[in-house]
Amino acid sequence: ATYLLFLPINYIGHRKITWNSNTPKRFEATCFLIAHGFTLFACAAIMEITTNTLNMSHWIGSMTIVVVAPILNLLMFDLWVFRRI
């Protein structure tokens, strides 16, 4: 619930500060939500694979997510969400 509560603040901060974007807001907001949904799905998949499929410790899954999620977000935000039109 807290994650969803702060998502609009996250979007505004990235739009105005990180990328200084001038892309139409409707397009960006939709893509931003889709990107976050994809990242959540990817994190759940990583945890499922590392713990249940590979029978590794949940710490391995968590550490993998700590590395993969920010890289995934950066790529999606830079190449798709806040792209320069």
PDB file of C-alpha atoms in Angstrom:
ATOM      1  CA  ALA A   1       0.000   0.000   0.000  1.00  0.00           C
ATOM      2  CA  THR A   2       2.817   2.419   0.828  1.00  0.00           C
ATOM      3  CA  TYR A   3       4.484   1.622  -2.491  1.00  0.00           C
ATOM      4  CA  LEU A   4       1.334   2.688  -4.349  1.00  0.00           C
ATOM      5  CA  LEU A   5       0.890   5.746  -2.131  1.00  0.00           C
ATOM      6  CA  PHE A   6       4.299   7.132  -3.073  1.00  0.00           C
ATOM      7  CA  LEU A   7       4.166   6.213  -6.773  1.00  0.00           C
ATOM      8  CA  PRO A   8       2.820   9.651  -7.829  1.00  0.00           C
ATOM      9  CA  ILE A   9       5.604  11.402  -5.892  1.00  0.00           C
ATOM     10  CA  ASN A  10       8.117   9.045  -7.495  1.00  0.00           C
ATOM     11  CA  TYR A  11       6.721   9.905 -10.958  1.00  0.00           C
ATOM     12  CA  ILE A  12       6.782  13.669 -10.372  1.00  0.00           C
ATOM     13  CA  GLY A  13      10.323  13.542  -9.004  1.00  0.00           C
ATOM     14  CA  HIS A  14      11.638  11.535 -11.931  1.00  0.00           C
ATOM     15  CA  ARG A  15       9.756  13.654 -14.467  1.00  0.00           C
ATOM     16  CA  LYS A  16      10.875  17.023 -13.151  1.00  0.00           C
ATOM     17  CA  ILE A  17      14.248  16.345 -11.503  1.00  0.00           C
ATOM     18  CA  THR A  18      15.848  13.225 -12.945  1.00  0.00           C
ATOM     19  CA  TRP A  19      14.829  13.537 -16.605  1.00  0.00           C
ATOM     20  CA  ASN A  20      13.551  17.137 -16.856  1.00  0.00           C
ATOM     21  CA  SER A  21      10.976  15.790 -19.296  1.00  0.00           C
ATOM     22  CA  ASN A  22       8.710  17.715 -21.658  1.00  0.00           C
ATOM     23  CA  THR A  23       6.944  14.654 -23.081  1.00  0.00           C
ATOM     24  CA  PRO A  24       3.118  14.701 -22.829  1.00  0.00           C
ATOM     25  CA  LYS A  25       2.138  13.700 -19.293  1.00  0.00           C
ATOM     26  CA  ARG A  26      -0.579  11.217 -20.230  1.00  0.00           C
ATOM     27  CA  PHE A  27       1.878   9.114 -22.260  1.00  0.00           C
ATOM     28  CA  GLU A  28       4.550   9.226 -19.569  1.00  0.00           C
ATOM     29  CA  ALA A  29       2.244   8.461 -16.673  1.00  0.00           C
ATOM     30  CA  THR A  30       0.825   5.407 -18.428  1.00  0.00           C
ATOM     31  CA  CYS A  31       4.276   4.135 -19.384  1.00  0.00           C
ATOM     32  CA  PHE A  32       5.556   4.826 -15.864  1.00  0.00           C
ATOM     33  CA  LEU A  33       2.833   2.656 -14.342  1.00  0.00           C
ATOM     34  CA  ILE A  34       3.413  -0.119 -16.883  1.00  0.00           C
ATOM     35  CA  ALA A  35       7.169   0.004 -16.213  1.00  0.00           C
ATOM     36  CA  HIS A  36       6.623  -0.289 -12.457  1.00  0.00           C
ATOM     37  CA  GLY A  37       4.209  -3.173 -12.991  1.00  0.00           C
ATOM     38  CA  PHE A  38       6.790  -4.944 -15.146  1.00  0.00           C
ATOM     39  CA  THR A  39       9.495  -4.393 -12.516  1.00  0.00           C
ATOM     40  CA  LEU A  40       7.236  -5.816  -9.793  1.00  0.00           C
ATOM     41  CA  PHE A  41       6.531  -8.844 -11.971  1.00  0.00           C
ATOM     42  CA  ALA A  42      10.259  -9.284 -12.708  1.00  0.00           C
ATOM     43  CA  CYS A  43      11.098  -9.099  -8.989  1.00  0.00           C
ATOM     44  CA  ALA A  44       8.458 -11.708  -8.147  1.00  0.00           C
ATOM     45  CA  ALA A  45       9.752 -13.947 -10.944  1.00  0.00           C
ATOM     46  CA  ILE A  46      13.352 -13.598  -9.746  1.00  0.00           C
ATOM     47  CA  MET A  47      12.352 -14.542  -6.208  1.00  0.00           C
ATOM     48  CA  GLU A  48      10.265 -17.484  -7.435  1.00  0.00           C
ATOM     49  CA  ILE A  49      13.087 -18.817  -9.603  1.00  0.00           C
ATOM     50  CA  THR A  50      15.850 -18.402  -7.039  1.00  0.00           C
ATOM     51  CA  THR A  51      13.951 -19.804  -4.057  1.00  0.00           C
ATOM     52  CA  ASN A  52      11.568 -22.415  -5.465  1.00  0.00           C
ATOM     53  CA  THR A  53      13.102 -23.507  -8.757  1.00  0.00           C
ATOM     54  CA  LEU A  54      16.792 -23.311  -7.846  1.00  0.00           C
ATOM     55  CA  ASN A  55      16.277 -23.956  -4.103  1.00  0.00           C
ATOM     56  CA  MET A  56      18.563 -21.079  -3.134  1.00  0.00           C
ATOM     57  CA  SER A  57      18.293 -18.872  -0.077  1.00  0.00           C
ATOM     58  CA  HIS A  58      15.869 -15.957  -0.235  1.00  0.00           C
ATOM     59  CA  TRP A  59      18.916 -13.749   0.360  1.00  0.00           C
ATOM     60  CA  ILE A  60      20.229 -14.674  -3.095  1.00  0.00           C
ATOM     61  CA  GLY A  61      16.904 -13.684  -4.635  1.00  0.00           C
ATOM     62  CA  SER A  62      16.845 -10.439  -2.677  1.00  0.00           C
ATOM     63  CA  MET A  63      20.397  -9.514  -3.653  1.00  0.00           C
ATOM     64  CA  THR A  64      19.633 -10.305  -7.290  1.00  0.00           C
ATOM     65  CA  ILE A  65      16.613  -8.002  -7.145  1.00  0.00           C
ATOM     66  CA  VAL A  66      18.700  -5.237  -5.543  1.00  0.00           C
ATOM     67  CA  VAL A  67      20.976  -5.347  -8.594  1.00  0.00           C
ATOM     68  CA  VAL A  68      18.464  -6.059 -11.372  1.00  0.00           C
ATOM     69  CA  ALA A  69      15.506  -3.797 -10.440  1.00  0.00           C
ATOM     70  CA  PRO A  70      17.349  -0.436 -10.581  1.00  0.00           C
ATOM     71  CA  ILE A  71      19.042  -1.379 -13.865  1.00  0.00           C
ATOM     72  CA  LEU A  72      15.721  -2.476 -15.329  1.00  0.00           C
ATOM     73  CA  ASN A  73      14.023   0.741 -14.191  1.00  0.00           C
ATOM     74  CA  LEU A  74      16.828   2.929 -15.535  1.00  0.00           C
ATOM     75  CA  LEU A  75      16.666   1.275 -18.953  1.00  0.00           C
ATOM     76  CA  MET A  76      12.873   1.425 -19.175  1.00  0.00           C
ATOM     77  CA  PHE A  77      12.696   5.013 -17.947  1.00  0.00           C
ATOM     78  CA  ASP A  78      15.484   6.263 -20.190  1.00  0.00           C
ATOM     79  CA  LEU A  79      14.567   4.379 -23.366  1.00  0.00           C
ATOM     80  CA  TRP A  80      10.784   4.364 -23.116  1.00  0.00           C
ATOM     81  CA  VAL A  81       9.037   6.333 -20.349  1.00  0.00           C
ATOM     82  CA  PHE A  82      10.963   9.610 -20.416  1.00  0.00           C
ATOM     83  CA  ARG A  83      12.361   9.348 -23.923  1.00  0.00           C
ATOM     84  CA  ARG A  84      13.073  12.498 -25.834  1.00  0.00           C
ATOM     85  CA  ILE A  85      10.514  13.043 -28.613  1.00  0.00           C
TER      86      ILE A  85
END
